[in-house]
Amino acid sequence: MAESKSGPAPHPGVIRALRVHSGAPAMPMFRVASLHDVIYLRDLWMHRYDICRATGRPFMIGAHDPAVVAQVLRDLDGLWSGPPVVLELTGGAGGTWKVGSGEPVATVRVDAVAYMRMPAGRDGSPALEVVSGDPAVRATLAAVRVLF
C-alpha cells in the first residue's frame, strides 16, 4: 500500500509553541502544548468523575490519577496569592503539598478527588478540615480557580 506524499510534514513543535488565550477571565496565556498535554487530560479526568457520579459507579483511582492531581497543585501554587497553606489530600490520588511561599498559616485535609472539583469551579463545598492554623484559609481555597 502506497503512502500519501501530498506535502511536507507539519511542524508540531511550531504549533505547540503558539500562545493562546484561555478565554477565562484573569487566566494567563498558555501554549497549545499545554492544551494537549495538560488541559485535555484534566478535562477528560473530570468528565470521567462526572460520569461515575451520574451513573452511580465508583471512581476507580488509577496509576495516572496522582499525576493529574500533582499537575493541578503545581498550577495552583503558581496562581496562589493567599497565605501559604499545607494541603493534605487524602485517598489514592492524594499527597501533601504546600502552596504559597513562606511559613504555612494552616494545614488543611480533604479528599483529593473531592478537592479537584473545587478549583475546577465544579463544587465549592468539599469537607475542608482545618487540621491546624487559621480557619480563614477555607475561603481562599474555595475562591481559587485552576484551568481544567
Coordinates of C-alpha atoms in Angstrom, one line a residue:
M1 CA 0.0 0.0 0.0
A2 CA 1.5 3.4 -1.0
E3 CA 1.8 6.2 1.4
S4 CA 0.4 9.6 0.5
K5 CA 3.1 12.3 0.0
S6 CA 1.0 15.3 -0.5
G7 CA 3.3 17.8 1.1
P8 CA 5.8 18.5 3.8
A9 CA 5.2 17.1 7.3
P10 CA 3.5 19.5 9.7
H11 CA 5.7 21.3 12.3
P12 CA 4.1 20.2 15.6
G13 CA 6.9 22.0 17.5
V14 CA 5.9 25.3 16.0
I15 CA 2.2 24.7 16.7
R16 CA 2.9 23.5 20.2
A17 CA 4.8 26.7 20.9
L18 CA 2.0 29.0 20.0
R19 CA 0.5 31.0 22.8
V20 CA -3.3 31.4 23.0
H21 CA -5.7 33.0 25.5
S22 CA -7.7 30.6 27.6
G23 CA -10.9 32.5 27.2
A24 CA -11.3 32.6 31.0
P25 CA -11.1 35.9 32.8
A26 CA -7.9 36.5 34.8
M27 CA -6.2 33.4 33.5
P28 CA -2.8 33.6 31.8
M29 CA -2.0 32.9 28.2
F30 CA -0.8 29.3 27.6
R31 CA 0.9 27.3 24.9
V32 CA -1.0 24.9 22.6
A33 CA 1.2 22.2 24.1
S34 CA -0.4 22.9 27.5
L35 CA -3.8 22.4 25.9
H36 CA -2.9 19.0 24.6
D37 CA -0.6 17.8 27.4
V38 CA -2.4 19.2 30.4
I39 CA -5.9 20.7 29.9
Y40 CA -7.4 17.9 27.7
L41 CA -6.1 15.3 30.3
R42 CA -7.7 17.2 33.2
D43 CA -10.9 17.7 31.3
L44 CA -11.2 14.0 30.5
W45 CA -10.3 13.2 34.1
M46 CA -13.0 15.5 35.4
H47 CA -15.6 14.1 32.9
R48 CA -14.7 10.6 34.0
Y49 CA -15.5 11.5 37.6
D50 CA -18.8 13.2 36.5
I51 CA -19.8 10.2 34.5
C52 CA -19.1 7.9 37.6
R53 CA -21.2 10.2 39.8
A54 CA -24.1 10.4 37.2
T55 CA -24.2 6.6 36.8
G56 CA -23.6 5.6 40.4
R57 CA -20.4 3.8 39.5
P58 CA -17.3 4.0 41.7
F59 CA -14.5 6.3 40.6
M60 CA -11.5 4.0 40.4
I61 CA -8.2 5.6 41.1
G62 CA -5.5 4.5 38.6
A63 CA -1.8 5.0 38.4
H64 CA -2.2 8.2 36.4
D65 CA -4.5 9.9 38.8
P66 CA -1.8 11.2 41.2
A67 CA -0.1 12.8 38.3
V68 CA -3.2 14.7 37.4
V69 CA -3.6 15.9 41.0
A70 CA 0.1 16.9 41.1
Q71 CA -0.4 19.0 37.9
V72 CA -3.3 20.8 39.3
L73 CA -1.4 21.5 42.6
R74 CA 1.6 22.8 40.6
D75 CA -0.6 25.2 38.8
L76 CA -2.5 26.2 42.0
D77 CA 0.9 27.0 43.6
G78 CA 1.8 29.3 40.7
L79 CA -1.5 31.2 40.9
W80 CA -1.7 31.2 44.7
S81 CA -1.9 34.7 46.2
G82 CA -3.1 33.8 49.7
P83 CA -1.1 32.9 52.7
P84 CA 0.9 29.7 52.5
V85 CA -1.1 26.6 53.2
V86 CA -0.3 22.9 53.5
L87 CA -2.8 20.7 51.7
E88 CA -3.1 17.1 52.9
L89 CA -5.0 15.4 50.1
T90 CA -6.3 12.0 51.1
G91 CA -7.2 9.0 49.1
G92 CA -5.4 7.1 46.4
A93 CA -4.6 10.2 44.3
G94 CA -3.6 12.2 47.4
G95 CA -0.4 13.5 48.8
T96 CA 0.9 16.5 50.8
W97 CA 1.6 19.8 49.1
K98 CA 2.4 23.3 50.2
V99 CA 1.0 26.2 48.2
G100 CA 2.4 29.7 48.6
S101 CA 5.8 30.7 49.9
G102 CA 6.8 31.2 53.5
E103 CA 5.7 29.6 56.7
P104 CA 2.3 27.9 56.3
V105 CA -0.6 29.5 58.3
A106 CA -2.7 26.4 58.2
T107 CA -2.8 22.7 57.3
V108 CA -6.0 21.6 55.6
R109 CA -7.1 18.0 54.9
V110 CA -9.5 17.0 52.2
D111 CA -10.1 14.1 49.8
A112 CA -8.0 14.6 46.7
V113 CA -10.7 13.9 44.2
A114 CA -13.3 16.0 46.0
Y115 CA -10.9 18.8 46.2
M116 CA -10.1 18.8 42.5
R117 CA -13.7 19.7 41.8
M118 CA -13.3 22.9 43.9
P119 CA -10.5 24.8 41.8
A120 CA -12.3 23.5 38.7
G121 CA -15.3 25.5 39.7
R122 CA -17.5 22.4 40.0
D123 CA -18.0 22.2 43.8
G124 CA -17.2 24.9 46.3
S125 CA -18.1 22.8 49.3
P126 CA -15.9 19.7 49.9
A127 CA -15.2 18.9 53.5
L128 CA -12.1 21.1 54.1
E129 CA -10.8 20.0 57.6
V130 CA -8.5 22.7 59.0
V131 CA -6.1 20.4 61.0
S132 CA -4.2 23.3 62.4
G133 CA -3.9 27.0 62.0
D134 CA -6.1 29.7 60.6
P135 CA -9.6 28.5 59.5
A136 CA -10.0 31.6 57.3
V137 CA -7.9 29.8 54.6
R138 CA -11.1 27.8 53.7
A139 CA -12.5 30.9 51.9
T140 CA -9.2 31.4 49.9
L141 CA -9.2 27.7 49.0
A142 CA -12.8 27.9 47.9
A143 CA -12.2 31.0 45.7
V144 CA -9.1 29.9 43.7
R145 CA -9.6 28.5 40.2
V146 CA -7.3 26.4 38.1
L147 CA -7.9 25.8 34.4
F148 CA -9.4 22.4 33.7

